Coordinates of C-alpha atoms in Angstrom, one line a residue:
Chain A
M260 CA 0.0 0.1 0.0
L261 CA 1.2 3.6 -0.7
P262 CA 2.3 5.5 2.1
P263 CA 0.9 9.0 2.7
F264 CA 2.4 11.3 -0.2
W265 CA 3.3 14.1 2.5
S266 CA 5.3 11.4 4.4
L267 CA 7.6 10.9 1.5
V268 CA 8.0 14.6 1.1
E269 CA 8.9 15.3 4.7
A270 CA 11.1 12.4 4.6
H271 CA 13.2 13.3 1.5
G272 CA 12.3 17.0 0.6
D273 CA 15.6 18.0 1.9
E274 CA 17.6 15.8 0.0
L275 CA 15.5 16.3 -3.1
L276 CA 16.1 19.9 -2.9
V277 CA 19.9 19.5 -2.8
H278 CA 19.4 17.3 -5.8
A279 CA 17.6 20.0 -7.8
R280 CA 20.2 22.6 -6.8
R281 CA 22.9 20.5 -8.3
L282 CA 20.9 20.2 -11.4
S283 CA 19.3 23.7 -11.8
G284 CA 21.0 26.1 -9.4
E285 CA 18.9 28.9 -8.3
A286 CA 15.9 27.5 -10.3
A287 CA 16.0 24.6 -7.7
E288 CA 12.9 25.7 -5.8
D289 CA 10.7 26.0 -8.9
V290 CA 12.0 22.8 -10.1
L291 CA 11.1 20.9 -7.0
Q292 CA 7.6 22.3 -6.8
D293 CA 6.9 21.4 -10.3
A294 CA 8.4 17.8 -9.7
L295 CA 6.5 17.2 -6.4
L296 CA 3.3 18.2 -8.4
R297 CA 4.1 15.8 -11.3
A298 CA 4.6 13.2 -8.8
L299 CA 1.5 13.8 -7.0
R300 CA -0.3 13.4 -10.3
A301 CA 1.2 10.1 -11.1
Y302 CA 1.3 8.7 -7.4
P303 CA -2.0 6.7 -7.2
K304 CA -1.1 5.1 -10.5
L305 CA 2.1 3.6 -9.1
R306 CA 1.7 -0.1 -9.2
H307 CA 3.9 -0.8 -6.2
A308 CA 5.3 1.2 -3.0
E309 CA 8.9 0.3 -3.5
H310 CA 11.7 2.3 -4.5
L311 CA 9.7 5.6 -3.9
R312 CA 12.7 7.7 -2.9
A313 CA 14.5 6.7 -6.2
W314 CA 11.3 7.3 -8.1
L315 CA 11.3 11.0 -6.5
Y316 CA 14.8 11.5 -7.5
R317 CA 13.9 10.4 -11.0
V318 CA 10.8 12.7 -11.3
T319 CA 13.2 15.6 -10.1
T320 CA 15.9 15.0 -12.6
T321 CA 13.3 14.7 -15.5
T322 CA 11.6 17.9 -14.4
A323 CA 15.0 19.7 -14.2
I324 CA 15.8 18.8 -17.5
D325 CA 12.5 19.9 -18.9
H326 CA 12.9 23.2 -17.2
H327 CA 16.6 23.6 -18.5
R328 CA 15.5 22.8 -22.1
R329 CA 12.6 25.4 -21.9
A330 CA 14.9 28.0 -20.3
K331 CA 17.5 27.4 -23.0
R332 CA 15.0 28.1 -25.6
E333 CA 14.0 31.4 -23.7
V334 CA 17.8 32.2 -23.5
V335 CA 18.3 31.8 -27.2
M336 CA 15.5 34.0 -28.1
D337 CA 16.7 36.7 -25.6
E338 CA 20.4 36.5 -26.5
L339 CA 20.1 36.1 -30.5
P340 CA 17.3 37.6 -31.9
V341 CA 19.0 37.7 -35.2
V342 CA 19.4 34.0 -35.4
A343 CA 15.9 33.4 -34.3
T344 CA 14.8 35.4 -37.4
Y345 CA 17.0 33.0 -39.5
D346 CA 15.2 30.0 -38.3
T347 CA 18.5 28.4 -36.9
D348 CA 18.5 26.3 -40.4
H349 CA 22.3 25.2 -40.2
D350 CA 23.2 26.9 -43.7
D351 CA 21.4 30.0 -42.6
F352 CA 23.4 30.0 -39.3
E353 CA 26.7 29.6 -41.0
G354 CA 25.8 32.2 -43.5
L355 CA 24.9 34.5 -40.5
I356 CA 28.1 34.0 -38.6
A357 CA 30.4 33.8 -41.7
P358 CA 31.4 37.7 -41.3
L359 CA 33.1 36.9 -37.9
N360 CA 36.3 35.8 -37.0
E361 CA 37.1 32.0 -36.5
T362 CA 37.2 32.4 -32.5
A363 CA 33.9 34.1 -32.4
Q364 CA 32.3 31.5 -35.1
T365 CA 33.6 28.7 -33.0
A366 CA 32.1 29.9 -29.9
L367 CA 28.9 30.6 -31.3
R368 CA 28.7 27.1 -32.9
L369 CA 29.7 25.2 -29.6
R370 CA 26.9 27.4 -27.9
F371 CA 24.0 27.4 -30.3
V372 CA 24.6 24.5 -32.6
D373 CA 26.2 21.8 -30.2
D374 CA 24.0 23.4 -27.4
L375 CA 26.7 23.3 -24.7
D376 CA 26.5 25.3 -21.5
Y377 CA 29.5 27.4 -20.6
D378 CA 31.3 24.7 -18.7
G379 CA 31.1 22.4 -21.9
I380 CA 32.3 25.3 -24.1
A381 CA 35.1 25.9 -21.7
A382 CA 36.3 22.2 -21.7
R383 CA 36.3 22.4 -25.6
L384 CA 38.1 25.5 -25.9
G385 CA 40.3 24.8 -22.8
C386 CA 39.6 28.0 -21.3
S387 CA 37.7 29.0 -18.2
S388 CA 33.9 28.9 -18.0
A389 CA 34.1 32.6 -17.5
A390 CA 36.1 33.2 -20.4
A391 CA 33.8 31.0 -22.5
R392 CA 31.0 33.1 -21.5
Q393 CA 33.0 36.2 -22.7
R394 CA 33.7 34.7 -26.0
V395 CA 30.1 33.9 -26.5
S396 CA 28.8 37.3 -25.4
T397 CA 31.1 39.0 -27.5
A398 CA 30.6 37.3 -30.5
V399 CA 26.7 37.8 -30.0
R400 CA 27.3 41.4 -29.6
T401 CA 29.5 41.7 -32.7
L402 CA 26.9 39.7 -34.6
R403 CA 24.3 42.1 -33.8
E404 CA 26.3 45.1 -34.4
S405 CA 27.1 43.6 -37.7
Y406 CA 23.4 43.3 -38.8
A407 CA 22.1 46.3 -37.1
Chain B
M211 CA 9.4 17.3 9.5
T212 CA 11.0 18.9 6.5
G213 CA 13.6 21.8 6.2
L214 CA 12.0 22.8 2.8
P215 CA 10.6 26.4 2.6
A216 CA 7.0 26.6 3.9
S217 CA 6.3 28.7 0.8
L218 CA 7.3 25.9 -1.3
L219 CA 5.2 23.3 0.5
E220 CA 2.4 25.8 0.6
S221 CA 2.5 26.3 -3.2
V222 CA 2.6 22.6 -4.0
A223 CA -0.6 22.0 -1.6
A224 CA -2.4 25.1 -3.1
A225 CA -1.8 23.7 -6.8
A226 CA -2.8 20.1 -5.8
V227 CA -6.0 21.3 -4.1
R228 CA -6.6 23.6 -7.4
E229 CA -6.2 20.7 -9.6
G230 CA -8.2 18.2 -7.4
L231 CA -5.4 16.1 -6.5
A232 CA -5.7 15.9 -2.7
D233 CA -7.1 12.9 -1.1
A234 CA -7.0 14.4 2.4
L235 CA -5.2 17.5 3.8
F236 CA -3.7 17.7 7.3
T237 CA -2.3 20.3 9.5
R238 CA -0.4 20.4 12.9
L239 CA -1.9 22.7 15.5
K240 CA -0.4 24.0 18.8
T241 CA -3.3 24.0 21.5
P242 CA -3.2 24.4 25.2
I243 CA -3.4 20.5 25.5
G244 CA -0.5 20.1 23.4
R245 CA -0.2 19.6 19.6
L246 CA -2.8 18.3 17.4
L247 CA -2.9 16.7 14.0
V248 CA -6.1 17.5 12.2
V249 CA -6.9 15.6 8.9
S250 CA -9.9 16.6 6.6
G251 CA -11.2 14.7 3.6
P252 CA -13.7 16.2 1.0
Q253 CA -16.6 15.6 3.4
G254 CA -15.1 17.0 6.8
V255 CA -12.6 16.2 9.4
V256 CA -11.8 12.5 9.4
R257 CA -9.0 12.2 12.1
V258 CA -7.9 14.3 14.9
A259 CA -4.7 12.8 16.7
F260 CA -3.2 13.8 20.1
E261 CA 0.7 14.3 20.2
T262 CA 0.9 11.2 22.1
E263 CA -0.4 9.1 19.2
D264 CA 2.0 7.9 16.3
E265 CA 1.3 10.5 13.6
D266 CA 2.6 8.3 10.7
A267 CA 0.1 5.6 11.7
A268 CA -2.8 8.0 12.1
L269 CA -2.0 9.5 8.4
A270 CA -1.6 5.9 7.1
E271 CA -4.8 5.1 8.5
V272 CA -6.4 8.0 6.5
A273 CA -4.4 7.0 3.3
A274 CA -5.8 3.7 3.5
A275 CA -9.5 4.8 3.5
L276 CA -9.3 8.0 1.4
G277 CA -6.4 7.6 -0.9
P278 CA -2.6 8.1 -0.7
R279 CA -2.6 11.9 -1.9
V280 CA -2.5 12.9 1.7
I281 CA -1.1 16.8 1.8
G282 CA 0.1 18.8 4.5
S283 CA -1.1 22.5 4.6
D284 CA -1.8 25.1 7.1
R285 CA -3.1 27.5 4.5
E286 CA -5.7 25.1 3.0
M287 CA -6.6 24.0 6.5
A288 CA -7.2 27.7 7.9
A289 CA -10.9 26.8 8.5
P290 CA -10.5 23.9 10.9
R291 CA -7.4 25.7 12.5
D292 CA -9.4 28.8 13.2
A293 CA -12.7 26.8 14.3
L294 CA -10.5 24.5 16.9
A295 CA -8.3 27.8 18.1
G296 CA -11.7 29.4 19.0
Y297 CA -13.0 26.3 20.7
F298 CA -9.9 26.6 23.0
E299 CA -11.0 30.4 23.6
G300 CA -14.3 29.3 24.4
E301 CA -16.4 29.4 21.4
P302 CA -18.6 26.6 20.1
L303 CA -17.0 24.2 17.8
D304 CA -19.1 23.2 14.8
L305 CA -16.9 21.6 12.0
P306 CA -18.2 19.1 9.5
V307 CA -16.9 15.6 10.3
D308 CA -16.7 12.4 8.4
L309 CA -16.8 9.4 10.6
R310 CA -15.9 6.8 8.1
L311 CA -12.8 5.6 10.1
A312 CA -15.4 4.3 12.8
R313 CA -16.6 1.5 10.8
A314 CA -18.6 -0.7 13.1
P315 CA -22.5 0.5 12.8
F316 CA -22.9 0.7 16.4
R317 CA -19.8 2.9 17.1
H318 CA -21.0 5.0 14.2
A319 CA -24.2 5.6 16.0
V320 CA -22.7 6.2 19.3
L321 CA -20.5 8.9 17.8
E322 CA -23.5 10.6 16.0
R323 CA -25.3 10.7 19.2
L324 CA -22.5 12.0 21.0
R325 CA -22.2 14.9 18.6
E326 CA -25.3 16.2 19.9
V327 CA -24.0 16.7 23.6
P328 CA -23.4 20.2 23.7
R329 CA -20.3 22.2 25.2
G330 CA -20.3 22.2 29.1
K331 CA -22.8 19.2 29.2
T332 CA -21.7 15.5 30.0
V333 CA -23.4 12.3 29.5
S334 CA -22.9 8.7 31.1
Y335 CA -21.6 5.7 29.2
G336 CA -25.1 3.9 29.9
E337 CA -27.1 7.0 29.0
L338 CA -25.2 7.2 25.7
A339 CA -25.7 3.4 25.0
A340 CA -29.3 4.0 25.4
R341 CA -29.4 6.8 23.1
A342 CA -27.5 5.0 20.4
G343 CA -30.2 2.3 20.9
N344 CA -28.7 -0.3 22.9
P345 CA -29.1 0.6 26.7
K346 CA -27.0 -2.6 27.9
A347 CA -24.0 -1.6 25.5
A348 CA -22.1 0.8 28.0
R349 CA -19.2 -1.3 27.5
A350 CA -19.1 -0.9 23.6
V351 CA -19.7 2.9 24.2
G352 CA -16.6 2.8 26.1
T353 CA -14.8 1.0 23.0
A354 CA -16.4 3.8 20.7
C355 CA -15.0 6.6 22.7
A356 CA -11.6 5.1 23.1
R357 CA -11.3 4.7 19.4
N358 CA -13.1 7.8 18.3
P359 CA -11.2 9.1 15.2
V360 CA -12.3 12.8 15.7
P361 CA -11.9 13.5 19.5
I362 CA -12.7 17.0 20.7
I363 CA -14.9 17.6 17.5
V364 CA -16.9 14.6 18.5
P365 CA -16.9 15.3 22.2
C366 CA -15.9 11.9 24.0
H367 CA -14.4 14.0 26.8
R368 CA -18.0 14.7 27.7
V369 CA -18.8 10.9 28.3
L370 CA -18.1 10.1 32.0
P371 CA -18.8 6.9 34.2
G372 CA -21.7 6.8 36.3
T373 CA -19.6 7.0 39.4
G374 CA -18.8 10.7 38.8
R375 CA -15.1 9.9 38.2
L376 CA -13.1 11.0 35.1
G377 CA -12.9 7.7 33.4
S378 CA -10.4 7.0 30.5
Y379 CA -9.7 9.1 27.4
R380 CA -7.8 8.4 24.1
G381 CA -5.4 11.3 24.9
G382 CA -5.0 10.6 28.5
P383 CA -7.1 11.4 31.6
E384 CA -5.3 14.7 32.0
R385 CA -6.3 15.9 28.5
K386 CA -9.8 14.8 29.3
A387 CA -9.7 16.7 32.6
A388 CA -8.5 19.9 30.8
L389 CA -11.1 19.8 28.2
L390 CA -13.8 19.3 30.9
D391 CA -12.1 22.3 32.9
L392 CA -12.0 24.6 29.8
E393 CA -15.8 23.8 29.5
G394 CA -16.6 24.8 33.1
I395 CA -17.3 21.2 34.3
R396 CA -15.6 20.2 37.5
T397 CA -14.6 16.5 38.1
R398 CA -12.9 14.5 40.8

């Protein structure tokens, strides 16, 4: 028999928030709130009462990934309105960034084609995460200015 | 208990209620006779537990009867919280109750009759047995009271032995004495 849902929340809520923080940083509370609601919707349909803690971790992870995807779409719209109008088709994108120098092109490809976060870009470029962020934002600014 | 922010938990509870996802709601309330756990279903309060009882067991009992989506929220339980706080300040207590956790028909009948005993009045086990339709069942009335799922709201503290003594109580005799004292009834 399934235990009262809130007993799970009270027993595991703290560690789930830590987990959400690891995945989503500042958005952790929003992610966890959403994850608990998703879990609650599915709860009566669970077929057995085993591994409920692991199940809550899974729901939290999935929710964090969904939030991340959604946030990234919004970031792309925010940071790169020029690209958005070009429909991010591969050829269009390459044509769009062609006027930039090689460093800027690489940074933009890693960010918007390979979809890497700044840590991922830093690892590829062999620089710090802050430097990666700097390169991407400089490239975006240059691009904007060149099409303004 | 959890260290999660209360605002997060209340948001989850509010959304759950809005979506109709809550089988039952509960709150913990500080009172002059200690902490109370109060649990409500769609039709009313189903369970009140004293701090001396096993809280997990009380919530599990509710989950088994109403469903597992049992959710804690002070805000969604504001009405019963206010009503109980008012009771301890001397106001009459009139909250809807759901007696489904008292399954046996006679126990159910006893609790229904007991609801009609007002604040400040008492009744003997024998008299309550008669009102519930079986004058010889004073002992069964004792059991019904001892297992009353919603003490205070269904006032089993107002049931006294014919001897004029205090008798027993689910929350312990000292709580029974305190409730009667609150209602202006002196006991030995």
